[in-house]
């Protein structure tokens, strides 16, 4: 049974009617003083799960968050609902930080957001021990795990929290963590004393597609054909790529800006703000962009090269469609990307164990890319979740044809074997296609039996075919030896006809007439109502700019659409709108009523 006070806070502080699935169980557990780890998909509403107990609790709450922007947004949003929340971070003036700290110690602030570095200083911890903290919340908890995709060194220290505060409640939240990562988080933060809440990670409104890369420019433009004026993200492998992509999109009629960790922080902040507050911006970004980006109407996410691993990929595509409306994702990748990824792992500073794990995770991603099954089934399978076919991914819409590739595979494997397993993809393809390069002639490889045996196929065919051999683990790329191809045990079995090889028919099968996912309770706006919606959006932006907060902090898109759909005439009617609690009603109700009648 959920405490009445939780429902009261939900209604009267946040202006929401009902809890979403999973929220009340988590709130209950926290109110019962249990340590928890909750894995909930992006947009599911993690913040309320700890904010409501923090508001109800007599004691204070400290929330540890990895990003300044994230803290600012959360605190701004809470303040809009008159919750006494604050944050301490290095972008604020020292006096301001001191003042907040003083007020927190005095008990005037209920919820304090901090970075892990600020919290885990010995001197600070000593003082905090005397403050009687009821609840510690670790947001983006995957950052604490070395096995996780976003590991941060300063998060690691948080494993000492449980020793410093044995009587406090520790609650951790994240949107992605595979089994290894989950176990690691639980162990580090709570020593195993923890209740796990695993919510379905399904995001039915996202349509997934993965293609081999032929030309990123053509493929990206094709993907974006029906997406002009929509907000979206294009993830790129390198900093330089982000600039190239932004320039390319701008010259093709899109509004695009770049974001990467090499830019100075002012530019980064400015670009992020533009993305958050204006509509129709395409952010061309490296993986540095995105954590804590709570923009509800990101309509697409494209990857123009291979992401790091499945956790990271899930997190990145998860930034699309937080408002629950259908959103598209596309990944294109080629052999070069794979080679780069392997190289990044090898050249990284991790120890051998960790590198092995990273390679394994990359293998899993590759298997996902090359699968002929439903993408959502394959993706969630990685997080140990079983679901039905999604019906909207590329493989569901266009089931790939499987062909017998045993003989072709034998030609490839034989070529690799006959050149002594000492060369990489380009060389092997040249041999297959009978290219008489100087290097091949000098090595006498134009004399081997397989030279020119693959002439009738194009280079791109062979690249794709070999990628499928790699993802099926018949060939491995040996990065330590400059990316040469080696044959595995199963590869040798294939070569000796002891097993078969089926491959996905190699044709470009992009389909633009997709079935769109529609949410049952999607709000319906008629065409003639669009100008009103636009007017309200402009009003929202104006109000947000005045307060220096992102637009969605004032009202979510869903709220504006609900207003347009139901056209409330009085403050009482306004109160019924999704996302309008008493404080927002007081602050904005009249302004929006006036705007509607003008
Ligand atoms: P995430 O799980 O990604 O951290 P947030 O906590 O930012 O998600 O929540 C996503 C959005 O959903 C926010 O705008 C939040 O106010 C809204 N939300 C959360 N819980 C509810 C609810 N019970 N009813 C309606 N909206 C909710
Ligand atoms: Zn599917």
Coordinates of C-alpha atoms and ligand atoms in Angstrom, one line a residue:
X1 CA 0.0 0.0 0.0
X2 CA 1.4 3.3 -1.0
X3 CA 1.3 6.0 1.6
X4 CA -1.3 8.6 1.0
X5 CA 1.3 11.3 1.4
X6 CA 3.1 10.1 -1.7
X7 CA 0.0 10.4 -3.8
X8 CA -0.6 13.8 -2.3
X9 CA 2.8 15.0 -3.2
X10 CA 2.4 13.6 -6.7
X11 CA -0.9 15.5 -7.2
X12 CA -0.2 18.7 -5.3
X13 CA 3.5 19.3 -5.8
X14 CA 4.0 17.8 -9.3
X15 CA 0.5 18.1 -10.7
X16 CA 0.4 14.5 -12.0
X17 CA -2.6 12.3 -11.4
X18 CA -1.2 8.8 -11.4
X19 CA 2.0 7.1 -10.8
X20 CA 3.6 5.5 -13.8
X21 CA 4.4 1.8 -13.8
X22 CA 7.0 0.9 -11.3
X23 CA 7.2 4.3 -9.6
X24 CA 5.0 3.5 -6.6
X25 CA 6.9 0.3 -5.8
X26 CA 10.2 2.0 -5.7
X27 CA 8.8 4.9 -3.6
X28 CA 7.4 2.4 -1.2
X29 CA 10.7 0.6 -0.8
X30 CA 12.6 3.9 -0.2
X31 CA 10.0 5.0 2.3
X32 CA 10.6 1.6 4.1
X33 CA 14.3 2.5 4.3
X34 CA 15.5 -0.1 1.9
X35 CA 18.5 0.4 -0.3
X36 CA 17.5 0.0 -3.9
X37 CA 18.9 -0.1 -7.4
X38 CA 16.4 0.8 -10.0
X39 CA 16.9 0.3 -13.7
X40 CA 14.3 2.2 -15.7
X41 CA 14.4 3.3 -19.3
X42 CA 15.0 6.9 -20.2
X43 CA 12.0 9.1 -19.7
X44 CA 10.3 6.6 -17.4
X45 CA 10.3 9.1 -14.5
X46 CA 13.2 8.1 -12.3
X47 CA 13.5 11.5 -10.6
X48 CA 10.1 11.4 -9.0
X49 CA 11.0 8.1 -7.5
X50 CA 13.5 9.7 -5.1
X51 CA 12.2 13.2 -5.1
X52 CA 8.8 12.2 -3.5
X53 CA 10.4 10.2 -0.6
X54 CA 12.9 13.1 -0.2
X55 CA 10.0 15.5 0.2
X56 CA 8.1 13.3 2.6
X57 CA 11.1 12.3 4.6
X58 CA 11.8 14.2 7.8
X59 CA 15.5 13.9 7.1
X60 CA 17.7 15.5 4.4
X61 CA 18.6 14.0 1.0
X62 CA 21.8 14.3 -1.0
X63 CA 21.6 13.5 -4.7
X64 CA 24.9 12.7 -6.5
X65 CA 24.8 13.6 -10.1
X66 CA 27.6 13.4 -12.7
X67 CA 26.8 16.6 -14.6
X68 CA 26.4 20.2 -13.7
X69 CA 23.7 20.8 -16.4
X70 CA 21.8 17.9 -15.0
X71 CA 21.9 19.3 -11.5
X72 CA 20.8 22.7 -12.7
X73 CA 17.8 21.3 -14.6
X74 CA 16.6 19.2 -11.8
X75 CA 16.9 21.9 -9.2
X76 CA 15.2 24.4 -11.5
X77 CA 12.4 22.0 -12.1
X78 CA 12.0 21.4 -8.4
X79 CA 12.0 25.1 -7.6
X80 CA 9.3 25.6 -10.1
X81 CA 7.2 23.3 -7.9
X82 CA 8.3 25.1 -4.7
X83 CA 10.5 22.3 -3.4
X84 CA 13.4 23.5 -1.5
X85 CA 16.3 22.1 -3.5
X86 CA 19.7 23.4 -4.3
X87 CA 23.0 22.3 -5.8
X88 CA 26.7 22.8 -5.2
X89 CA 29.1 22.8 -8.1
X90 CA 32.1 24.5 -9.5
X91 CA 30.3 26.7 -12.0
X92 CA 28.7 28.7 -9.2
X93 CA 30.2 31.6 -7.3
X94 CA 32.0 30.6 -4.1
X95 CA 29.7 32.9 -2.0
X96 CA 26.7 31.3 -3.5
X97 CA 28.0 27.8 -2.8
X98 CA 28.8 28.9 0.8
X99 CA 25.4 30.3 1.3
X100 CA 23.7 27.2 0.0
X101 CA 25.9 25.0 2.2
X102 CA 25.1 27.0 5.3
X103 CA 21.3 26.8 4.6
X104 CA 21.6 23.1 4.0
X105 CA 23.3 22.6 7.3
X106 CA 20.7 24.7 9.0
X107 CA 18.0 22.4 7.6
X108 CA 16.4 25.0 5.3
X109 CA 17.1 22.9 2.2
X110 CA 15.7 19.5 1.8
X111 CA 17.3 18.2 -1.3
X112 CA 20.9 19.0 -2.2
X113 CA 22.5 18.0 -5.5
X114 CA 26.3 17.5 -5.5
X115 CA 29.0 16.1 -7.7
X116 CA 30.8 13.0 -6.4
X117 CA 34.1 15.0 -6.0
X118 CA 32.5 17.6 -3.9
X119 CA 30.9 15.0 -1.6
X120 CA 33.7 12.6 -1.1
X121 CA 36.2 15.0 0.4
X122 CA 37.2 13.7 3.8
X123 CA 36.6 17.0 5.6
X124 CA 33.2 17.4 4.0
X125 CA 32.2 13.9 4.9
X126 CA 33.1 14.5 8.6
X127 CA 30.7 17.4 8.7
X128 CA 28.0 15.6 6.7
X129 CA 28.2 12.8 9.2
X130 CA 26.8 15.2 11.8
X131 CA 23.9 16.3 9.6
X132 CA 21.7 13.2 9.8
X133 CA 21.2 12.5 6.1
X134 CA 18.3 10.2 5.6
X135 CA 18.8 9.4 1.9
X136 CA 21.7 9.3 -0.5
X137 CA 20.7 9.1 -4.2
X138 CA 23.2 8.1 -6.8
X139 CA 21.9 9.2 -10.2
X140 CA 23.4 7.6 -13.4
X141 CA 24.7 4.9 -11.2
X142 CA 26.3 3.0 -14.0
X143 CA 29.2 5.5 -13.8
X144 CA 30.4 3.7 -10.6
X145 CA 31.1 0.5 -12.4
X146 CA 34.3 -0.2 -14.2
X147 CA 32.3 -2.7 -16.3
X148 CA 29.7 0.0 -17.2
X149 CA 29.8 2.1 -20.3
X150 CA 30.2 5.5 -18.6
X151 CA 32.7 4.7 -15.9
X152 CA 34.0 7.8 -14.1
X153 CA 36.9 7.6 -11.8
X154 CA 35.5 10.1 -9.2
X155 CA 32.3 7.9 -8.9
X156 CA 34.4 5.0 -7.7
X157 CA 34.9 6.6 -4.3
X158 CA 31.2 6.4 -3.7
X159 CA 31.7 2.8 -2.6
X160 CA 32.9 4.3 0.7
X161 CA 29.5 6.0 1.4
X162 CA 28.0 2.9 3.0
X163 CA 30.9 2.9 5.6
X164 CA 30.6 6.5 6.4
X165 CA 26.8 6.5 6.7
X166 CA 25.7 3.0 7.9
X167 CA 22.4 4.4 9.0
X168 CA 21.5 6.2 5.8
X169 CA 19.5 4.8 2.9
X170 CA 21.3 4.4 -0.4
X171 CA 19.3 4.4 -3.6
X172 CA 20.8 4.1 -7.1
X173 CA 19.2 4.8 -10.5
X174 CA 20.3 4.2 -14.0
X175 CA 18.8 3.6 -17.5
X176 CA 21.2 1.0 -18.6
X177 CA 23.2 -1.7 -16.9
X178 CA 23.8 -5.2 -18.1
X179 CA 24.1 -8.1 -15.7
X180 CA 27.8 -7.6 -14.9
X181 CA 27.3 -3.8 -14.4
X182 CA 24.3 -4.4 -12.1
X183 CA 26.1 -6.8 -9.8
X184 CA 29.0 -4.4 -9.6
X185 CA 26.8 -1.4 -8.7
X186 CA 25.0 -3.4 -6.0
X187 CA 28.2 -4.6 -4.5
X188 CA 30.0 -1.3 -4.5
X189 CA 27.2 0.9 -3.2
X190 CA 25.5 -1.4 -0.7
X191 CA 27.7 -4.5 -0.2
X192 CA 24.9 -6.6 -1.5
X193 CA 22.1 -5.3 0.8
X194 CA 19.9 -3.9 -1.9
X195 CA 16.5 -4.5 -3.6
X196 CA 16.7 -4.5 -7.3
X197 CA 13.9 -3.0 -9.5
X198 CA 14.3 -4.0 -13.1
X199 CA 11.8 -2.3 -15.3
X200 CA 11.2 -3.3 -18.8
X201 CA 13.7 -1.4 -20.9
X202 CA 11.4 -1.6 -23.9
X203 CA 11.0 1.6 -25.8
X204 CA 8.2 0.7 -28.2
X205 CA 8.1 4.1 -29.8
X206 CA 11.7 3.9 -31.1
X207 CA 12.1 2.3 -34.5
X208 CA 15.6 0.8 -34.8
X209 CA 17.5 0.2 -38.0
X210 CA 21.1 -0.8 -38.8
X211 CA 22.7 -0.7 -42.2
X212 CA 26.0 -1.3 -43.7
X213 CA 27.8 1.9 -44.6
X214 CA 28.0 2.8 -48.3
X215 CA 28.1 6.5 -48.2
X216 CA 27.3 8.3 -44.9
X217 CA 26.2 11.4 -46.7
X218 CA 23.7 9.7 -48.9
X219 CA 22.4 7.5 -46.2
X220 CA 22.1 10.2 -43.7
X221 CA 20.2 12.5 -46.1
X222 CA 17.9 9.6 -47.0
X223 CA 17.2 9.0 -43.3
X224 CA 16.5 12.7 -42.8
X225 CA 14.2 13.1 -45.8
X226 CA 11.1 13.4 -43.7
X227 CA 12.8 15.0 -40.7
X228 CA 13.3 18.6 -41.7
X229 CA 12.6 21.0 -38.7
X230 CA 12.8 18.1 -36.2
X231 CA 15.3 18.0 -33.4
X232 CA 17.7 15.1 -33.5
X233 CA 21.2 13.9 -32.8
X234 CA 23.8 12.5 -35.1
X235 CA 26.5 10.6 -33.2
X236 CA 30.0 10.6 -34.8
X237 CA 33.2 8.8 -34.0
X238 CA 35.6 11.7 -33.8
X239 CA 35.6 15.4 -33.0
X240 CA 36.5 16.3 -36.5
X241 CA 33.6 14.2 -37.9
X242 CA 31.1 16.3 -35.9
X243 CA 32.3 19.5 -37.6
X244 CA 32.1 17.9 -41.0
X245 CA 28.7 16.5 -40.4
X246 CA 27.3 19.8 -39.1
X247 CA 28.7 21.6 -42.1
X248 CA 27.3 19.0 -44.5
X249 CA 23.9 19.2 -43.0
X250 CA 23.9 23.0 -42.9
X251 CA 24.6 23.1 -46.6
X252 CA 21.7 20.7 -47.2
X253 CA 19.0 22.8 -45.6
X254 CA 19.2 21.6 -42.0
X255 CA 20.1 23.6 -38.9
X256 CA 23.0 21.8 -37.4
X257 CA 25.7 22.5 -34.7
X258 CA 28.6 20.4 -33.4
X259 CA 29.4 19.3 -29.9
X260 CA 32.5 17.6 -28.6
X261 CA 34.8 17.5 -25.6
X262 CA 37.5 19.5 -27.5
X263 CA 35.4 22.6 -27.6
X264 CA 35.9 25.1 -24.8
X265 CA 33.2 24.9 -22.2
X266 CA 31.5 28.2 -23.2
X267 CA 30.9 26.9 -26.8
X268 CA 29.7 23.6 -25.5
X269 CA 27.3 25.2 -23.1
X270 CA 26.0 27.5 -25.8
X271 CA 25.5 24.7 -28.3
X272 CA 23.7 22.6 -25.8
X273 CA 21.4 25.5 -24.9
X274 CA 20.6 26.1 -28.5
X275 CA 19.7 22.5 -28.9
X276 CA 17.6 22.5 -25.7
X277 CA 15.6 25.7 -26.3
X278 CA 15.2 25.9 -30.1
X279 CA 13.4 23.5 -32.3
X280 CA 14.6 21.7 -35.4
X281 CA 18.3 21.6 -34.4
X282 CA 20.4 18.6 -35.4
X283 CA 23.3 18.1 -33.0
X284 CA 26.3 16.5 -34.6
X285 CA 28.1 15.1 -31.5
X286 CA 30.6 12.7 -30.1
X287 CA 29.6 10.5 -27.2
X288 CA 30.5 13.4 -24.9
X289 CA 27.0 14.8 -25.7
X290 CA 23.8 13.6 -24.1
X291 CA 24.0 12.5 -20.5
X292 CA 21.2 14.3 -18.7
X293 CA 19.7 15.7 -21.8
X294 CA 16.1 15.8 -20.9
X295 CA 14.7 17.1 -24.1
X296 CA 11.3 15.4 -24.7
X297 CA 10.9 15.9 -28.4
X298 CA 14.2 14.5 -29.9
X299 CA 12.7 12.9 -32.9
X300 CA 15.7 10.9 -34.2
X301 CA 19.1 9.6 -33.3
X302 CA 21.5 8.5 -36.1
X303 CA 24.9 6.8 -35.6
X304 CA 27.1 7.2 -38.6
X305 CA 29.6 4.8 -37.2
X306 CA 29.7 2.0 -34.7
X307 CA 29.0 3.0 -31.0
X308 CA 31.2 1.7 -28.2
X309 CA 28.9 -1.2 -27.1
X310 CA 25.3 -2.1 -26.6
X311 CA 24.9 -0.3 -23.3
X312 CA 26.2 2.9 -24.8
X313 CA 24.1 2.5 -27.9
X314 CA 20.9 1.9 -25.9
X315 CA 21.7 5.0 -23.9
X316 CA 22.3 7.1 -27.0
X317 CA 19.2 6.0 -28.9
X318 CA 17.3 6.4 -25.7
X319 CA 17.6 10.2 -26.0
X320 CA 15.0 10.1 -28.7
X321 CA 11.3 10.0 -28.0
X322 CA 11.2 10.7 -24.3
X323 CA 7.7 12.1 -24.9
X324 CA 6.6 8.7 -26.0
X325 CA 6.0 9.6 -29.6
X326 CA 7.3 7.6 -32.4
X327 CA 11.0 8.4 -33.2
X328 CA 13.5 6.9 -35.6
X329 CA 17.0 5.7 -35.1
X330 CA 19.5 4.5 -37.6
X331 CA 23.0 3.2 -37.4
X332 CA 25.3 2.7 -40.3
X333 CA 28.7 1.1 -39.9
X334 CA 31.5 -0.4 -41.9
X335 CA 34.6 -2.5 -41.4
X336 CA 36.7 0.6 -40.8
X337 CA 34.6 1.5 -37.8
X338 CA 35.1 -1.9 -36.4
X339 CA 38.8 -1.7 -36.9
X340 CA 38.9 1.7 -35.1
X341 CA 36.8 0.4 -32.2
X342 CA 39.2 -2.5 -31.7
X343 CA 42.1 -0.2 -31.9
X344 CA 40.6 2.2 -29.3
X345 CA 40.3 -0.7 -26.9
X346 CA 43.8 -2.0 -27.5
X347 CA 45.3 1.5 -27.2
X348 CA 43.3 2.4 -24.1
X349 CA 44.8 2.3 -20.7
X350 CA 42.7 -0.5 -19.3
X351 CA 44.2 -3.7 -18.0
X352 CA 44.1 -7.0 -20.0
X353 CA 41.0 -8.2 -18.2
X354 CA 39.1 -5.1 -19.0
X355 CA 40.2 -5.1 -22.6
X356 CA 39.0 -8.6 -23.0
X357 CA 35.7 -7.6 -21.6
X358 CA 35.5 -4.6 -24.0
X359 CA 36.2 -6.8 -27.0
X360 CA 33.5 -9.2 -25.8
X361 CA 31.1 -6.3 -25.6
X362 CA 32.0 -5.1 -29.0
X363 CA 31.4 -8.7 -30.3
X364 CA 27.9 -8.5 -28.8
X365 CA 27.2 -5.2 -30.5
X366 CA 28.4 -6.7 -33.8
X367 CA 26.1 -9.6 -33.4
X368 CA 23.3 -7.2 -32.8
X369 CA 24.2 -5.3 -35.9
X370 CA 24.3 -8.3 -38.1
X371 CA 21.3 -10.1 -36.6
X372 CA 18.4 -11.2 -38.9
X373 CA 16.0 -11.1 -35.9
X374 CA 13.9 -8.3 -34.5
X375 CA 16.3 -5.5 -33.3
X376 CA 14.3 -4.9 -30.1
X377 CA 14.3 -8.6 -29.3
X378 CA 18.0 -8.7 -29.9
X379 CA 18.8 -5.5 -28.0
X380 CA 16.7 -6.3 -24.9
X381 CA 17.9 -9.9 -25.0
X382 CA 21.3 -8.5 -24.2
X383 CA 19.8 -7.0 -21.0
X384 CA 18.2 -10.4 -20.2
X385 CA 14.7 -9.3 -21.2
X386 CA 12.5 -11.3 -23.4
X387 CA 9.9 -9.5 -25.6
X388 CA 7.8 -10.1 -28.7
X389 CA 8.9 -8.8 -32.1
X390 CA 8.5 -5.1 -32.3
X391 CA 7.0 -4.8 -35.7
X392 CA 8.7 -1.5 -36.5
X393 CA 12.4 -2.2 -36.8
X394 CA 14.1 -2.8 -40.2
X395 CA 14.3 -6.5 -39.7
X396 CA 10.6 -6.8 -38.8
X397 CA 9.5 -4.6 -41.7
X398 CA 11.9 -6.2 -44.2
X399 CA 12.9 -9.6 -42.9
X400 CA 16.4 -10.3 -44.4
X401 CA 16.8 -13.1 -46.8
X402 CA 19.2 -15.7 -45.7
X403 CA 21.3 -17.3 -48.3
X404 CA 23.7 -20.2 -48.3
X405 CA 27.2 -18.7 -48.2
X406 CA 29.2 -21.8 -47.4
X407 CA 31.1 -21.8 -50.7
X408 CA 31.8 -18.1 -50.8
X409 CA 33.0 -18.3 -47.2
X410 CA 35.4 -21.1 -48.2
X411 CA 36.8 -18.9 -50.9
X412 CA 37.4 -16.1 -48.4
X413 CA 38.9 -18.3 -45.7
X414 CA 41.1 -20.1 -48.2
X415 CA 42.4 -16.7 -49.4
X416 CA 43.2 -15.7 -45.8
X417 CA 44.9 -19.0 -45.2
X418 CA 46.9 -18.9 -48.4
X419 CA 48.3 -15.4 -47.7
X420 CA 49.5 -16.8 -44.4
X421 CA 46.9 -15.1 -42.2
X422 CA 49.1 -12.0 -42.3
X423 CA 46.9 -9.4 -44.1
X424 CA 43.9 -7.2 -43.4
X425 CA 40.6 -6.7 -45.3
X426 CA 41.7 -4.5 -48.2
X427 CA 44.5 -6.9 -49.2
X428 CA 42.3 -10.0 -48.9
X429 CA 39.6 -8.3 -51.0
X430 CA 42.2 -7.3 -53.7
X431 CA 43.3 -11.0 -53.8
X432 CA 39.7 -12.1 -54.2
X433 CA 39.0 -9.6 -56.9
X434 CA 42.2 -10.3 -58.8
X435 CA 43.8 -6.9 -58.4
X436 CA 47.5 -7.1 -59.5
X437 CA 48.9 -4.6 -57.1
X438 CA 52.6 -4.2 -56.7
X439 CA 52.4 -5.7 -53.2
X440 CA 50.4 -8.7 -54.3
X441 CA 52.8 -9.4 -57.2
X442 CA 55.9 -9.0 -55.0
X443 CA 54.4 -11.5 -52.5
X444 CA 53.5 -13.8 -55.4
X445 CA 49.9 -13.9 -54.2
X446 CA 48.7 -13.5 -57.7
X447 CA 49.8 -17.1 -58.1
X448 CA 47.6 -18.6 -55.4
X449 CA 44.5 -20.7 -56.2
X450 CA 41.9 -18.2 -54.9
X451 CA 43.4 -15.1 -56.7
X452 CA 40.6 -13.5 -58.7
X453 CA 38.0 -16.2 -57.6
X454 CA 35.7 -13.4 -56.3
X455 CA 35.8 -11.2 -59.3
X456 CA 32.1 -11.3 -60.0
X457 CA 31.3 -9.5 -56.8
X458 CA 32.0 -5.9 -55.9
X459 CA 34.3 -4.7 -53.2
X460 CA 31.3 -3.6 -51.0
X461 CA 29.8 -7.0 -51.3
X462 CA 33.0 -8.6 -49.9
X463 CA 33.3 -6.0 -47.1
X464 CA 29.8 -6.8 -46.0
X465 CA 30.2 -10.6 -46.4
X466 CA 33.4 -10.5 -44.4
X467 CA 31.7 -8.5 -41.7
X468 CA 29.2 -11.2 -41.4
X469 CA 32.0 -13.8 -41.1
X470 CA 33.5 -11.7 -38.4
X471 CA 30.2 -11.3 -36.5
X472 CA 29.7 -15.0 -36.7
X473 CA 33.1 -15.4 -35.2
X474 CA 34.7 -17.4 -38.1
X475 CA 37.3 -14.7 -38.6
X476 CA 38.9 -12.4 -36.1
X477 CA 40.7 -9.1 -36.5
X478 CA 44.0 -9.2 -34.7
X479 CA 44.5 -5.6 -33.7
X480 CA 47.8 -6.3 -32.0
X481 CA 49.1 -7.3 -35.4
X482 CA 47.8 -4.2 -37.2
X483 CA 44.3 -5.6 -38.0
X484 CA 45.3 -8.8 -39.9
X485 CA 42.6 -11.4 -40.4
X486 CA 42.9 -14.8 -38.7
X487 CA 40.7 -17.9 -39.0
X488 CA 39.1 -19.2 -35.8
X489 CA 38.4 -22.8 -34.9
X490 CA 34.9 -22.6 -36.4
X491 CA 36.3 -20.9 -39.4
X492 CA 38.5 -23.9 -40.1
X493 CA 35.5 -26.2 -39.7
X494 CA 33.8 -24.1 -42.3
X495 CA 36.8 -24.3 -44.6
X496 CA 36.8 -28.1 -44.3
X497 CA 33.0 -28.2 -45.0
X498 CA 32.3 -29.4 -41.5
X499 CA 29.7 -26.7 -41.1
X500 CA 27.6 -24.4 -43.1
X501 CA 27.4 -20.6 -43.3
X502 CA 24.2 -18.6 -43.9
X503 CA 24.5 -14.9 -44.7
X504 CA 22.1 -12.1 -44.9
X505 CA 21.5 -11.3 -48.5
X506 CA 23.5 -8.2 -49.4
X507 CA 21.3 -5.5 -50.9
X508 CA 20.4 -2.1 -49.7
X509 CA 17.0 -2.4 -48.3
X510 CA 16.1 1.0 -46.8
X511 CA 12.4 1.5 -46.6
X512 CA 10.8 4.9 -46.1
X513 CA 7.1 3.9 -45.8
X514 CA 7.3 2.8 -42.3
X515 CA 4.5 1.9 -40.0
X516 CA 4.5 4.4 -37.2
X517 CA 4.0 3.4 -33.6
X518 CA 1.2 5.2 -32.0
X519 CA 0.6 5.5 -28.3
X520 CA -2.9 4.7 -27.1
X521 CA -3.2 7.9 -25.3
X522 CA -1.5 10.1 -27.8
X523 CA -2.9 13.6 -27.8
X524 CA -4.5 14.5 -31.1
X525 CA -3.9 18.0 -32.3
X526 CA -5.8 19.1 -35.5
X527 CA -3.9 21.0 -38.2
X528 CA -5.9 24.2 -37.5
X529 CA -4.8 24.1 -33.9
X530 CA -1.1 24.1 -34.8
X531 CA -0.8 27.9 -34.9
X532 CA -2.1 28.0 -31.3
X533 CA 0.4 25.4 -30.2
X534 CA 3.1 27.4 -31.8
X535 CA 2.0 30.5 -30.0
X536 CA 2.0 28.7 -26.7
X537 CA 5.5 27.3 -27.4
X538 CA 6.8 30.8 -28.1
X539 CA 5.2 32.1 -24.9
X540 CA 6.9 29.2 -23.0
X541 CA 10.2 30.0 -24.6
X542 CA 9.9 33.6 -23.6
X543 CA 9.0 32.7 -19.9
X544 CA 11.9 30.2 -19.9
X545 CA 14.4 32.7 -21.2
X546 CA 13.4 35.2 -18.6
X547 CA 14.2 32.7 -15.9
X548 CA 17.2 31.3 -17.7
X549 CA 15.9 27.8 -17.6
X550 CA 15.2 25.4 -20.5
X551 CA 11.7 25.6 -22.0
X552 CA 10.6 22.2 -20.9
X553 CA 11.1 23.2 -17.2
X554 CA 8.2 25.6 -17.6
X555 CA 5.9 23.1 -19.3
X556 CA 6.5 19.9 -21.1
X557 CA 5.4 19.6 -24.7
X558 CA 2.8 17.1 -23.6
X559 CA 1.3 19.8 -21.2
X560 CA 1.1 22.4 -24.0
X561 CA -0.6 19.9 -26.3
X562 CA -3.0 18.9 -23.7
X563 CA -3.9 22.6 -23.2
X564 CA -4.4 23.0 -27.0
X565 CA -6.5 19.9 -27.1
X566 CA -8.8 20.7 -24.2
X567 CA -8.7 24.5 -24.3
X568 CA -9.3 25.2 -20.6
X569 CA -11.3 28.4 -19.9
X570 CA -10.7 28.7 -16.2
X571 CA -7.9 28.1 -13.7
X572 CA -9.9 25.1 -12.4
X573 CA -10.0 23.6 -15.8
X574 CA -6.3 24.4 -16.2
X575 CA -5.6 22.4 -13.0
X576 CA -6.8 19.3 -14.8
X577 CA -4.0 19.5 -17.4
X578 CA -1.2 16.9 -17.2
X579 CA 1.9 18.4 -15.5
X580 CA 0.2 21.5 -13.9
X581 CA 0.4 21.4 -10.2
X582 CA -0.8 24.2 -7.9
X583 CA 2.5 26.1 -8.1
X584 CA 2.8 26.1 -11.8
X585 CA -0.9 26.9 -11.9
X586 CA -0.3 30.0 -9.8
X587 CA 2.7 31.0 -11.7
X588 CA 1.7 30.4 -15.3
X589 CA -2.0 29.5 -15.3
X590 CA -3.3 33.0 -15.9
X591 CA -0.6 33.9 -18.5
X592 CA -1.6 30.9 -20.6
X593 CA -5.3 31.5 -20.2
X594 CA -4.8 35.0 -21.4
X595 CA -2.7 33.8 -24.3
X596 CA -5.4 31.5 -25.4
X597 CA -8.1 34.0 -25.4
X598 CA -6.1 36.7 -27.2
Ligands
LIG1 P1 14.2 9.8 -16.4 O1 13.7 8.4 -16.0 O2 14.7 9.7 -17.8 O3 15.1 10.4 -15.5 P2 12.5 11.9 -15.7 O4 12.5 11.7 -14.3 O5 13.3 13.1 -16.2 O6 12.9 10.6 -16.5 O7 11.0 12.0 -16.2 C1 10.6 12.2 -17.5 C2 9.4 13.1 -17.6 O8 8.3 12.4 -17.1 C3 9.5 14.3 -16.7 O9 9.0 15.4 -17.5 C4 8.6 14.0 -15.5 O10 8.2 15.2 -14.9 C5 7.6 13.2 -16.2 N1 6.9 12.3 -15.2 C6 7.5 11.5 -14.3 N2 6.6 10.8 -13.6 C7 5.3 11.2 -14.1 C8 4.0 10.8 -13.8 N3 3.7 9.9 -12.8 N4 3.0 11.3 -14.5 C9 3.3 12.2 -15.5 N5 4.5 12.6 -15.8 C10 5.5 12.1 -15.1
LIG2 ZN1 11.5 -5.6 -34.6

